[in-house]
Amino acid sequence: MRTHRLPAALALTASITLTATACGGGSTSAGSNSSPKTLTYWASNQGTSLENDKQVLEPELRKFEQQTGIKVNLEVIPWSDLLNRILAATASGQGPDVLNIGNTWSASLQATGALLPFDQATFDKIGGKDRFLPATIASAGAAGKDPAAVPLYSMAYGLYYDKKLFQAAGIANPPATWDELVADGKKLTTGSQYGLAIEGGNVSENVHHAFTLGMQHGTGFYDAAGKPQFDSPQAVAAVKQYVDFIAADKIAAPGNAEYAANQSVTDFATGKAAMLMWQAAGANLKSHGMNPDDYGVAPIPVPVGATGSQATSSMVAGINLAVFKNTKNLDGALNFVKFMTGDDEQKVLNSTYGNLPPVKSVQADPAFATPELKTLAGVLQGSAAPLPQVASESQFETLVGTAVKNLLAAAAAGQPVTEASVKAELTKAQQQMPAS
Amino acid sequence: MAQLRRTRGRAALPYLLLLPALAAELLIHLVPMVVGIVMSFKQLTQFFIRDWSTAPWSGTANYRMAVDFHAPVGQALLNSFWVTCAFTVLSVGLSWLVGSTAAIMMQDAFRGRALLRAAFLLPYALPVFAAVITWSFMFQRDTGLINHVLHDQLHLVKQKPFWLIGDNSFTALLTVSVWRSWPFAFLTLTAGLQNIPRELYEAAAMDGAGVWQQIRRITLPSLRPVNQVLVLVLFLWTFNDFNTPFVLFGKAAPKAADLISIHIYQSSFVTWNFGSGSAMSVLLLLFLLLVTAVYLFATNRRRGADD
């Protein structure tokens, strides 16, 4: 008995610890057309549920099948799984033919070499590069390289404000600068109601705002050579400004520090908060019973007198469509990309989901002429900047977003947030970046 | 001659029968283990994930980074190691205590025992994700049930505390973990208790032993072999628990509840540094092997002395 138990226990321990690290080696074969009648498509979750996405997409996929005879197998993947599923597919070489990626991941996924580059010839097959807004192309891969994907849905951040609460507080116009926002926020903070709702436990949400504020303070978190500069004085100032909404200005509720399931949208829709910085929130607000007439949308504030990149008021948000390099149906996959980015589908899909079309020819369509979408389209064209398109972008998102989450948690617990404590968190984030 | 051949065939048979198990062991445990160890010596980032064998060798750099306790990576790893140790000791201890108490109290038949037993096993039967996400709703600061009871109803605290961020997150994690593990301890010990002859208790009672003496002199010694396995299994499960913290806190756990499993996951899959994640895994494996070996050695020797 004694001789048998030890090895068994050791093997058990070994398997528990090591299965997580064992990924297989991938095949590196290029695309072919050996399986021309089917495609697999991984769609990201855009609608109110995975089921809702299937209901939206399946009729469109049947249209594609009627046109081309190619059957598309659809799988809708929740956001929390998507990046890991893509990584696993990359490592094993067993991926879908066409897939959605968050546009901020473009350069990181480009670096794996698993996605088909969209060079001139490839773009020609889907109708040309000029069909897309330049800002959305800029968020499809690193500068100077062929994009790793094409834009599918676009979004931008706007400042949503509650018209009734503004009127009750005697504020005529939405704030255009941060000084105004903080002043208005203080007027709107009364007991159980707060001026602003933020999603402080959500790592991605944090990093998006840190990036926009960073641009306004004069840093994109990376230097010109693509080296991370997470703890520069400008970055510290930007992050501190965001954390101060809870820590110093006290215009956001301390409880917001743990929000990670869109509770800030609920708070705004139910009148617990008067302002919200969100991307294309319309459909979401409607599902919470908020009428489009009850709120207004303005660009996110900027510093007084800001110009050029310091007047950046949003990241370029959106979803891109990529083709897996070792697809067995290269022509079909490109055909599908052409279909999805074509005028008709762009109109149907973007208006259903409440997004902006990244395709120029569709933008004037009346479906996108709501006050909300008109404001966001203006932001996207005039004052949005893509997140750093560098290979380590996905690490940047996680590490800086987590740093902001930790700082907000400290602020919520009543601990002082100083320049030194912000800098310490950001330095820690930077030092965790893998050498590349 | 025939006699000899038969003996030789018979001698080979056990090895032949062992072969499938051996092959499975090789495929399921040894190959991934070797792959993991090889990876830990590589500089494996997203540039090489399509074919990890082409990643450049990094020597012992991944290990040196993991154990450099003056730099952030090592500091964070050490922090999560201590958090995990404290968490494991407390969680296993409490689960064992609650499980044994319940098992001993349910030893004697009474009305409704079967029903109560079934209710006790409920946490064990629920899907992990559903159970833990419910806990995370209850731990919400402003809308959660726990603060509602503590603050609004019992007035035990002046300010509503945070449970999912900051230092209290450790308590929240421990609560959920004990809630999930104690039914297993209860189940195992209930089975163990069935094997203790009732006559022992009757004889002890006759000799004037009280309840405590019976538990100390009969129940606990009789349960020792069961407890040895139970504590080891609970230790390994709790030390490596991933689901509970992941569902409770997401991919970025608060520092006070940064368990090593989540930490390694974050190092490899979130920051895409698979080489250093593998190195941390190997270090963790070595630690667990050491603890397991010491534990088995100690418990077996004690038993040997008793026999």
XYZ file of C-alpha atoms in Angstrom:
743
model
C 0.000 0.000 0.000
C 2.690 2.418 0.994
C 4.638 1.931 -2.184
C 1.646 2.598 -4.434
C 0.073 5.640 -2.928
C 2.936 8.056 -3.293
C 3.417 7.778 -7.060
C -0.338 7.974 -7.590
C -0.617 11.133 -5.555
C 2.388 12.609 -7.305
C 0.903 11.888 -10.701
C -2.381 13.457 -9.616
C -0.634 16.597 -8.449
C 1.421 16.746 -11.591
C -1.578 16.481 -13.853
C -3.504 19.155 -11.957
C -0.713 21.683 -12.182
C 0.548 21.032 -15.622
C -2.444 20.425 -17.849
C -3.028 24.175 -17.867
C 0.311 24.887 -19.480
C 0.317 22.230 -22.131
C -0.722 23.521 -25.519
C 0.121 21.570 -28.601
C 2.260 22.769 -31.454
C 0.284 24.224 -34.326
C 0.273 23.525 -37.992
C 1.491 26.358 -40.132
C -0.130 25.463 -43.430
C -1.492 28.343 -45.500
C -5.078 28.593 -46.684
C -6.550 26.356 -49.348
C -9.841 25.785 -51.097
C -10.184 22.093 -50.352
C -13.539 22.533 -48.610
C -15.443 25.080 -50.708
C -19.005 24.401 -49.529
C -18.855 25.206 -45.822
C -17.520 27.890 -43.518
C -17.287 28.161 -39.756
C -17.928 31.614 -38.292
C -17.229 32.653 -34.710
C -19.362 35.665 -33.928
C -18.835 37.816 -30.856
C -21.732 38.575 -28.548
C -23.291 41.829 -29.830
C -26.936 41.459 -28.903
C -28.713 41.111 -25.587
C -27.840 37.391 -25.382
C -26.116 34.643 -27.360
C -29.538 33.411 -28.418
C -30.480 36.884 -29.617
C -27.311 36.966 -31.751
C -28.266 33.693 -33.388
C -31.720 35.056 -34.182
C -30.178 38.149 -35.763
C -27.433 36.420 -37.718
C -28.999 33.213 -38.958
C -31.418 34.789 -41.469
C -28.484 36.766 -42.882
C -26.347 33.642 -43.152
C -29.170 31.941 -45.065
C -29.147 34.848 -47.528
C -25.437 34.211 -48.042
C -26.095 30.515 -48.579
C -28.722 31.318 -51.215
C -26.332 33.629 -53.040
C -23.248 31.412 -52.949
C -24.301 27.896 -51.970
C -21.899 28.029 -49.001
C -23.301 26.898 -45.667
C -22.061 28.909 -42.701
C -21.841 27.173 -39.332
C -22.361 29.837 -36.728
C -21.035 29.849 -33.193
C -21.634 32.866 -30.975
C -18.916 33.232 -28.337
C -19.220 35.315 -25.167
C -16.654 38.078 -24.698
C -15.121 36.492 -21.645
C -14.132 33.421 -23.700
C -13.335 34.937 -27.058
C -9.667 35.839 -26.654
C -8.815 32.499 -25.052
C -10.701 30.602 -27.734
C -8.757 32.478 -30.411
C -5.464 31.744 -28.641
C -6.327 28.065 -28.348
C -7.286 27.956 -32.024
C -4.019 29.650 -32.902
C -1.968 27.196 -30.885
C -3.724 24.124 -32.266
C -4.220 25.400 -35.807
C -7.837 24.220 -35.537
C -9.787 27.436 -35.791
C -12.868 28.758 -37.560
C -12.583 30.134 -41.105
C -13.911 33.585 -40.249
C -14.062 35.186 -36.817
C -14.870 38.378 -34.932
C -12.138 40.037 -32.917
C -12.280 43.074 -30.653
C -10.570 45.766 -32.722
C -8.174 46.654 -29.888
C -6.671 43.148 -30.105
C -5.846 43.512 -33.803
C -2.120 44.130 -33.466
C -1.697 41.531 -30.706
C -3.393 38.837 -32.779
C -1.587 40.023 -35.906
C 1.675 39.218 -34.119
C 0.703 35.560 -33.739
C 0.705 35.223 -37.512
C -2.536 33.254 -37.445
C -4.694 35.796 -39.290
C -4.782 36.421 -43.023
C -3.187 39.808 -43.843
C -5.414 42.101 -45.917
C -3.022 43.321 -48.576
C -4.045 45.289 -51.643
C -5.050 42.188 -53.637
C -7.097 40.781 -50.759
C -8.832 44.112 -50.205
C -9.674 44.252 -53.910
C -11.509 40.949 -53.570
C -13.833 42.403 -50.931
C -14.503 45.728 -52.619
C -11.472 47.860 -51.738
C -9.903 49.508 -48.721
C -11.447 52.918 -49.487
C -14.911 51.730 -48.532
C -13.970 51.944 -44.832
C -13.493 54.970 -42.588
C -9.738 55.572 -42.149
C -9.993 55.586 -38.327
C -11.493 52.103 -38.366
C -8.781 50.788 -40.697
C -6.193 52.248 -38.304
C -7.577 49.955 -35.609
C -7.180 46.801 -37.697
C -3.457 46.195 -37.233
C -0.073 47.758 -36.536
C 0.921 50.854 -38.535
C 2.970 50.050 -41.623
C 1.650 46.501 -41.880
C -1.224 45.102 -43.897
C -4.298 45.052 -41.634
C -5.012 41.731 -39.945
C -8.782 42.208 -40.219
C -11.453 44.504 -41.640
C -13.867 46.671 -39.627
C -17.371 45.242 -39.183
C -19.134 47.242 -36.484
C -18.004 50.607 -35.113
C -18.665 52.345 -31.836
C -17.434 55.382 -29.968
C -17.784 56.664 -26.426
C -20.214 59.446 -25.655
C -21.379 61.229 -22.518
C -24.964 60.172 -21.795
C -26.820 62.618 -19.566
C -30.242 62.495 -17.966
C -32.235 65.487 -19.249
C -34.722 65.536 -16.355
C -32.055 65.427 -13.661
C -30.068 68.146 -15.456
C -33.151 70.330 -15.653
C -33.994 69.749 -11.990
C -30.458 70.830 -11.038
C -30.731 73.931 -13.220
C -28.039 72.880 -15.728
C -28.839 73.939 -19.277
C -26.164 72.186 -21.345
C -24.087 69.026 -21.016
C -20.514 69.684 -19.817
C -17.893 70.208 -22.521
C -14.831 70.336 -20.267
C -13.788 68.280 -17.245
C -14.034 71.301 -14.946
C -17.652 71.668 -15.991
C -18.299 67.959 -15.614
C -16.962 67.904 -12.062
C -18.886 71.088 -11.153
C -22.113 69.695 -12.668
C -21.444 66.341 -11.083
C -21.248 67.921 -7.633
C -24.555 69.705 -8.196
C -26.131 66.426 -9.269
C -24.787 64.439 -6.316
C -27.464 64.446 -3.641
C -27.726 61.666 -1.109
C -28.707 58.557 -3.022
C -28.163 60.148 -6.453
C -24.705 60.604 -7.973
C -23.409 62.802 -10.764
C -21.616 60.068 -12.692
C -21.702 56.278 -12.913
C -18.533 54.360 -13.785
C -17.854 50.645 -14.281
C -14.831 50.455 -11.965
C -14.507 46.674 -11.685
C -14.412 46.231 -15.450
C -10.798 46.082 -16.570
C -11.467 46.932 -20.246
C -13.762 49.828 -19.422
C -11.066 51.264 -17.125
C -8.342 51.062 -19.709
C -10.502 52.693 -22.390
C -11.066 55.747 -20.189
C -7.442 55.774 -19.033
C -6.409 55.821 -22.692
C -8.695 58.717 -23.670
C -7.600 60.746 -20.645
C -4.006 59.794 -21.412
C -4.298 61.242 -24.925
C -5.720 64.438 -23.414
C -2.736 64.643 -21.066
C -0.346 63.945 -23.940
C 0.478 60.231 -23.686
C -0.709 57.129 -25.511
C 0.962 54.899 -22.877
C 3.624 53.891 -25.442
C 6.548 55.906 -26.783
C 7.234 56.419 -30.466
C 9.383 53.270 -30.602
C 6.521 51.142 -29.244
C 7.969 50.791 -25.725
C 5.481 50.871 -22.845
C 5.461 54.118 -20.826
C 2.746 53.271 -18.337
C 4.061 55.386 -15.464
C 4.992 58.648 -17.176
C 3.839 61.819 -15.349
C 1.147 62.274 -18.015
C -0.150 58.727 -17.527
C -0.185 59.201 -13.754
C -2.166 62.431 -14.143
C -4.648 60.778 -16.494
C -5.307 57.762 -14.269
C -5.482 59.929 -11.143
C -8.092 62.132 -12.795
C -10.261 59.073 -13.419
C -9.824 57.575 -9.946
C -10.552 61.008 -8.412
C -14.179 60.789 -9.574
C -14.543 58.543 -6.516
C -11.506 59.589 -4.446
C -11.498 63.399 -4.500
C -14.424 64.794 -6.514
C -16.815 62.247 -4.992
C -19.189 62.548 -7.945
C -19.280 58.762 -8.478
C -20.551 56.346 -5.822
C -17.850 54.314 -4.047
C -19.882 51.194 -4.860
C -19.090 51.761 -8.545
C -15.600 50.425 -7.839
C -16.920 46.857 -7.892
C -19.263 47.225 -10.891
C -18.368 44.751 -13.632
C -21.730 43.553 -14.957
C -22.977 46.817 -16.514
C -24.537 48.003 -13.257
C -23.515 51.562 -14.153
C -25.840 51.432 -17.169
C -28.654 50.284 -14.881
C -27.878 53.057 -12.396
C -28.066 55.630 -15.188
C -31.260 54.198 -16.648
C -32.951 54.164 -13.235
C -31.971 57.723 -12.313
C -29.418 56.774 -9.648
C -26.734 58.570 -11.669
C -27.081 61.594 -13.952
C -24.194 60.911 -16.354
C -22.589 57.875 -17.950
C -19.644 57.501 -20.340
C -20.509 54.557 -22.596
C -20.283 53.316 -26.178
C -23.581 52.977 -28.087
C -25.701 52.495 -24.948
C -29.057 53.169 -26.652
C -30.279 49.580 -27.024
C -29.091 48.743 -23.522
C -30.863 51.752 -21.984
C -34.043 50.875 -23.826
C -33.997 47.366 -22.381
C -33.939 49.006 -18.935
C -37.029 51.030 -19.830
C -35.355 54.367 -20.557
C -36.902 56.369 -23.366
C -34.527 57.920 -25.983
C -36.148 61.304 -25.274
C -35.116 61.129 -21.631
C -31.399 61.347 -22.275
C -28.999 63.320 -24.433
C -25.609 62.322 -25.807
C -22.624 64.677 -26.030
C -18.940 64.050 -26.722
C -16.867 63.096 -23.657
C -15.398 66.303 -22.162
C -11.870 67.493 -22.939
C -9.563 69.926 -21.082
C -10.209 73.659 -21.584
C -8.825 74.821 -24.923
C -7.599 71.381 -26.028
C -6.660 70.936 -29.687
C -5.254 68.171 -31.869
C -4.688 64.810 -30.188
C -5.292 66.414 -26.781
C -8.907 66.878 -27.862
C -9.339 63.081 -28.208
C -12.704 62.220 -26.690
C -12.955 58.492 -27.383
C -11.070 55.407 -28.400
C -12.024 53.897 -31.761
C -14.227 51.108 -30.514
C -15.559 48.287 -32.598
C -15.468 44.759 -33.881
C -13.341 43.516 -36.750
C -13.793 40.547 -39.040
C -10.728 38.349 -39.556
C -9.931 35.292 -41.661
C -7.934 32.421 -40.192
C -4.834 31.961 -42.317
C -5.096 28.190 -42.582
C -8.743 28.156 -43.647
C -9.781 25.320 -45.946
C -12.056 27.674 -47.864
C -10.110 30.834 -48.618
C -12.273 32.065 -51.496
C -15.471 31.368 -49.592
C -14.142 33.144 -46.507
C -13.295 36.287 -48.472
C -16.657 36.085 -50.166
C -18.255 36.023 -46.741
C -16.229 39.051 -45.614
C -17.381 40.879 -48.738
C -20.988 39.932 -47.958
C -20.831 41.053 -44.323
C -19.161 44.381 -45.160
C -21.464 44.993 -48.144
C -23.932 47.888 -48.023
C -27.050 45.798 -47.386
C -25.665 43.735 -44.513
C -23.954 46.721 -42.945
C -27.298 48.503 -42.824
C -29.177 45.511 -41.387
C -26.615 44.435 -38.804
C -25.491 47.811 -37.511
C -29.011 49.180 -37.195
C -30.175 46.010 -35.401
C -27.331 46.178 -32.912
C -27.393 49.971 -32.560
C -23.815 50.362 -33.814
C -22.268 52.645 -36.393
C -21.320 51.287 -39.805
C -17.568 51.543 -40.514
C -18.446 51.570 -44.228
C -18.691 55.078 -45.671
C -21.450 54.440 -48.208
C -23.952 53.395 -45.540
C -23.418 56.161 -43.029
C -25.941 58.558 -44.509
C -28.713 55.981 -44.151
C -31.668 57.249 -42.070
C -31.300 54.257 -39.723
C -28.203 55.925 -38.305
C -29.686 59.424 -38.065
C -30.812 59.256 -34.419
C -29.385 62.043 -32.229
C -27.374 59.451 -30.306
C -25.748 57.840 -33.328
C -25.182 61.202 -35.061
C -23.188 62.404 -32.053
C -21.201 59.187 -31.866
C -20.511 59.218 -35.607
C -19.180 62.764 -35.227
C -16.887 61.590 -32.418
C -15.677 58.635 -34.456
C -14.837 60.826 -37.426
C -13.482 63.837 -35.585
C -12.040 63.077 -32.160
C -11.463 59.338 -31.724
C -8.065 57.645 -31.626
C -7.316 53.906 -31.855
C -5.740 52.198 -28.849
C -1.997 51.579 -29.288
C -1.668 49.226 -32.249
C 1.287 47.307 -30.851
C 1.808 43.598 -30.352
C 1.583 43.867 -26.570
C -1.755 45.729 -26.632
C -3.754 42.927 -25.020
C -1.283 42.854 -22.096
C -1.519 46.648 -21.807
C -5.309 46.414 -21.566
C -5.187 43.871 -18.772
C -2.354 45.313 -16.725
C -3.304 49.004 -16.826
C -7.006 48.181 -16.520
C -6.235 46.106 -13.417
C -4.084 48.882 -11.958
C -7.005 51.305 -12.309
C -9.342 48.729 -10.757
C -7.022 48.383 -7.733
C -6.770 52.160 -7.336
C -10.547 52.564 -7.509
C -10.932 49.812 -4.904
C -8.525 51.692 -2.620
C -10.397 54.949 -3.192
C -13.724 53.259 -2.453
C -12.355 51.909 0.806
C -11.441 55.468 1.794
C -7.680 55.054 1.363
C -5.891 58.146 0.044
C -5.042 58.117 -3.672
C -1.930 60.192 -4.329
C 0.323 60.708 -7.308
C 2.799 58.393 -5.624
C 0.280 55.585 -5.125
C -0.952 55.905 -8.724
C 2.604 55.857 -10.023
C 3.449 52.791 -7.908
C 0.525 50.818 -9.373
C 1.388 51.838 -12.935
C 5.079 51.010 -12.474
C 4.082 47.580 -11.220
C 1.872 47.111 -14.297
C 4.700 48.090 -16.620
C 7.204 45.755 -14.973
C 4.861 42.821 -15.506
C 5.011 43.296 -19.277
C 6.789 40.359 -20.872
C 9.989 41.211 -22.677
C 9.399 41.196 -26.423
C 8.924 -28.071 -21.739
C 5.189 -27.353 -21.946
C 5.235 -26.663 -18.257
C 7.998 -24.085 -18.714
C 6.241 -22.263 -21.562
C 3.089 -21.979 -19.550
C 4.948 -20.432 -16.652
C 6.662 -17.965 -18.921
C 3.337 -16.939 -20.500
C 1.812 -16.518 -17.116
C 4.695 -14.327 -15.997
C 4.260 -11.972 -18.958
C 0.506 -11.619 -18.570
C 0.448 -9.073 -15.709
C 2.783 -6.788 -17.635
C 0.647 -7.125 -20.734
C -2.418 -6.162 -18.724
C -0.607 -3.172 -17.305
C 0.296 -1.877 -20.752
C -2.913 0.100 -21.510
C -2.728 1.835 -18.138
C 0.924 2.606 -18.722
C 0.205 4.077 -22.152
C -2.614 6.180 -20.750
C -0.412 7.382 -17.904
C 2.238 8.352 -20.402
C -0.197 10.257 -22.631
C -2.299 11.903 -19.969
C 0.318 12.782 -17.364
C 3.869 12.438 -18.509
C 3.755 13.967 -21.972
C 1.941 17.176 -20.924
C 4.259 17.400 -17.938
C 7.362 17.200 -20.096
C 5.859 19.704 -22.557
C 5.138 22.078 -19.684
C 8.665 21.749 -18.347
C 10.174 22.381 -21.787
C 7.959 25.460 -22.203
C 9.175 26.866 -18.920
C 12.653 27.225 -20.423
C 11.362 29.094 -23.482
C 10.597 32.691 -24.200
C 7.066 31.892 -25.257
C 4.916 34.909 -26.163
C 2.193 35.430 -28.765
C 4.828 35.583 -31.506
C 5.511 31.875 -31.142
C 2.222 30.438 -30.011
C 1.433 29.009 -33.473
C 4.421 26.743 -33.153
C 5.850 26.877 -29.687
C 8.807 24.677 -30.505
C 10.320 27.567 -32.509
C 10.309 29.918 -29.510
C 13.832 30.896 -28.462
C 15.341 29.255 -25.401
C 15.513 31.537 -22.437
C 17.594 29.409 -20.092
C 16.518 29.892 -16.504
C 15.280 33.455 -17.099
C 11.630 32.543 -16.464
C 12.524 30.918 -13.149
C 14.794 33.752 -12.102
C 12.006 36.242 -12.840
C 9.484 34.172 -10.861
C 11.640 33.989 -7.733
C 13.097 37.504 -7.870
C 11.120 38.672 -4.863
C 12.370 42.259 -5.144
C 10.772 42.787 -8.565
C 6.996 43.102 -9.104
C 6.543 39.709 -10.765
C 8.253 37.794 -7.977
C 6.650 39.947 -5.296
C 3.210 39.286 -6.701
C 3.922 35.547 -6.962
C 5.155 35.422 -3.357
C 2.098 37.366 -2.216
C -0.238 34.973 -3.974
C 1.693 32.011 -2.553
C 1.166 33.212 1.027
C -2.459 34.085 0.308
C -2.981 30.579 -1.077
C -1.281 28.924 1.921
C -3.389 30.864 4.418
C -6.511 30.254 2.371
C -5.836 26.518 2.052
C -5.075 25.958 5.731
C -8.174 27.875 6.841
C -10.486 26.439 4.211
C -9.418 22.803 4.710
C -9.444 23.210 8.499
C -12.905 24.777 8.614
C -14.367 22.395 6.027
C -13.031 19.454 7.997
C -14.340 20.847 11.294
C -17.821 21.581 9.968
C -17.946 18.290 8.034
C -16.863 16.169 11.034
C -19.215 17.937 13.420
C -22.137 17.408 11.095
C -21.200 13.764 10.414
C -20.862 12.926 14.113
C -24.099 14.677 14.985
C -25.909 12.762 12.271
C -24.447 9.421 13.331
C -27.454 8.399 15.365
C -30.731 7.889 13.546
C -33.489 10.433 14.136
C -36.589 11.614 12.340
C -35.770 13.602 9.220
C -32.135 12.510 9.120
C -32.282 11.453 5.468
C -33.824 14.757 4.470
C -31.214 16.755 6.370
C -28.426 14.686 4.854
C -29.727 15.414 1.364
C -29.921 19.121 2.184
C -26.325 19.083 3.428
C -25.159 17.690 0.111
C -26.885 20.388 -1.889
C -23.855 22.714 -2.238
C -21.889 19.749 -3.511
C -24.537 18.918 -6.112
C -24.991 22.434 -7.530
C -23.040 23.442 -10.636
C -20.009 25.434 -9.481
C -20.623 28.378 -11.749
C -24.258 28.866 -10.770
C -23.492 28.543 -7.079
C -20.539 30.927 -7.059
C -22.223 33.555 -9.231
C -25.120 33.549 -6.750
C -22.614 34.175 -3.980
C -21.124 37.037 -5.960
C -24.577 38.650 -6.172
C -25.016 38.212 -2.435
C -21.634 39.846 -1.798
C -22.426 42.990 -3.834
C -21.906 46.013 -1.621
C -24.996 48.063 -2.405
C -27.523 45.478 -3.545
C -26.238 42.253 -1.997
C -28.065 40.170 0.576
C -25.121 39.951 2.972
C -24.775 43.693 3.506
C -28.532 43.965 3.657
C -28.570 41.572 6.608
C -25.430 42.911 8.303
C -26.211 46.600 7.871
C -29.919 47.143 7.334
C -31.341 44.389 9.516
C -28.863 43.533 12.252
C -27.052 46.922 12.334
C -23.770 45.113 12.999
C -21.708 47.460 10.817
C -21.876 51.241 10.484
C -20.726 51.400 6.875
C -21.553 48.813 4.234
C -18.290 46.922 3.647
C -17.008 45.848 0.237
C -16.670 42.091 -0.118
C -15.488 41.632 -3.691
C -12.739 44.267 -3.708
C -10.153 45.143 -1.074
C -9.105 43.110 1.968
C -12.515 41.587 2.743
C -12.314 39.648 -0.495
C -10.283 37.029 1.372
C -13.156 36.446 3.792
C -15.631 36.247 0.918
C -13.480 33.705 -0.902
C -13.005 31.629 2.245
C -16.735 31.607 2.963
C -17.616 30.325 -0.500
C -14.812 27.774 -0.436
C -15.844 26.282 2.912
C -19.471 26.268 1.813
C -18.444 24.268 -1.249
C -16.017 21.798 0.398
C -17.555 20.819 3.693
C -20.274 18.577 2.180
C -17.509 16.457 0.687
C -15.888 16.107 4.103
C -19.304 15.303 5.554
C -19.989 12.642 2.928
C -16.602 10.966 3.306
C -16.727 10.973 7.100
C -20.301 9.701 7.188
C -19.127 6.721 5.142
C -16.176 6.297 7.498
C -18.406 6.351 10.540
C -20.485 3.451 9.218
C -17.463 1.182 9.692
C -17.086 1.802 13.413
C -18.756 -1.055 15.313
C -21.538 0.229 17.573
C -20.395 -2.180 20.264
C -17.336 -0.042 20.901
C -19.540 2.886 21.930
C -21.791 0.671 24.012
C -18.812 -0.800 25.840
C -17.327 2.657 26.366
C -20.624 4.004 27.679
C -20.821 1.054 30.038
C -17.359 1.928 31.335
C -18.595 5.472 31.985
C -17.063 7.359 29.023
C -18.860 10.614 28.133
C -19.610 11.881 24.630
C -16.334 13.794 24.370
C -14.289 10.825 25.526
C -16.079 8.585 23.034
C -15.286 10.998 20.218
C -11.678 11.369 21.335
C -10.964 7.698 22.073
C -13.120 5.890 19.513
C -14.418 8.078 16.689
C -11.321 10.084 15.798
C -8.806 7.189 15.948
C -11.124 4.977 13.881
C -11.509 7.720 11.294
C -7.779 8.358 10.968
C -7.283 6.530 7.628
C -10.318 8.295 6.154
C -9.127 11.649 7.458
C -5.674 11.159 5.972
C -7.067 10.772 2.483
C -9.717 13.443 3.027
C -7.290 16.121 4.168
C -4.861 15.370 1.344
C -7.571 15.533 -1.309
C -9.089 18.707 0.168
C -5.625 20.246 0.343
C -4.851 19.549 -3.308
C -8.286 20.693 -4.495
C -8.290 23.858 -2.427
C -4.717 24.798 -3.225
C -5.441 24.521 -6.934
C -9.001 25.856 -6.858
C -9.593 27.986 -9.918
C -13.362 28.125 -10.391
C -14.284 29.836 -7.143
C -11.955 32.853 -7.397
C -12.428 33.147 -11.163
C -16.205 33.340 -10.992
C -16.115 35.545 -7.902
C -13.486 38.065 -9.031
C -12.928 37.613 -12.767
C -9.480 37.556 -14.316
C -8.045 40.238 -12.039
C -8.437 39.143 -8.419
C -7.898 41.618 -5.560
C -4.462 41.338 -3.944
C -5.868 39.914 -0.719
C -7.515 37.032 -2.580
C -5.044 36.500 -5.414
C -4.862 32.697 -5.347
C -1.922 31.116 -7.099
C -4.060 29.300 -9.682
C -5.592 32.586 -10.870
C -2.227 34.249 -10.660
C -0.595 31.695 -12.943
C -3.567 31.849 -15.288
C -3.153 35.607 -15.476
C 0.589 35.330 -16.043
C 0.206 32.883 -18.911
C -3.155 33.429 -20.553
C -3.966 37.058 -19.858
C -0.554 38.632 -20.283
C 0.337 35.981 -22.860
C 3.630 35.091 -21.281
C 3.331 31.333 -21.465
C 6.980 30.680 -20.662
C 6.938 32.345 -17.274
C 3.478 30.916 -16.573
C 4.926 27.426 -17.171
C 7.881 28.172 -14.915
C 5.505 29.209 -12.124
C 3.498 26.011 -12.698
C 6.611 23.887 -12.392
C 7.577 25.640 -9.154
C 4.077 25.083 -7.823
C 4.247 21.423 -8.844
C 7.528 20.959 -7.005
C 6.033 22.562 -3.915
C 2.925 20.367 -4.003
C 5.026 17.229 -4.560
C 7.129 18.129 -1.552
C 4.126 18.780 0.679
C 2.406 15.592 -0.477
C 5.509 13.498 0.046
C 6.105 14.882 3.531
C 2.435 14.422 4.411
C 2.279 10.822 3.196
C 5.564 9.973 4.850
C 4.448 11.424 8.165
C 0.956 9.900 8.190
C 2.140 6.472 7.032
C 4.862 6.325 9.613
C 2.415 7.171 12.360
C 0.098 4.461 11.193
C 2.998 2.023 10.982
C 3.839 2.787 14.600
C 0.240 2.217 15.656
C -0.172 -1.126 13.886
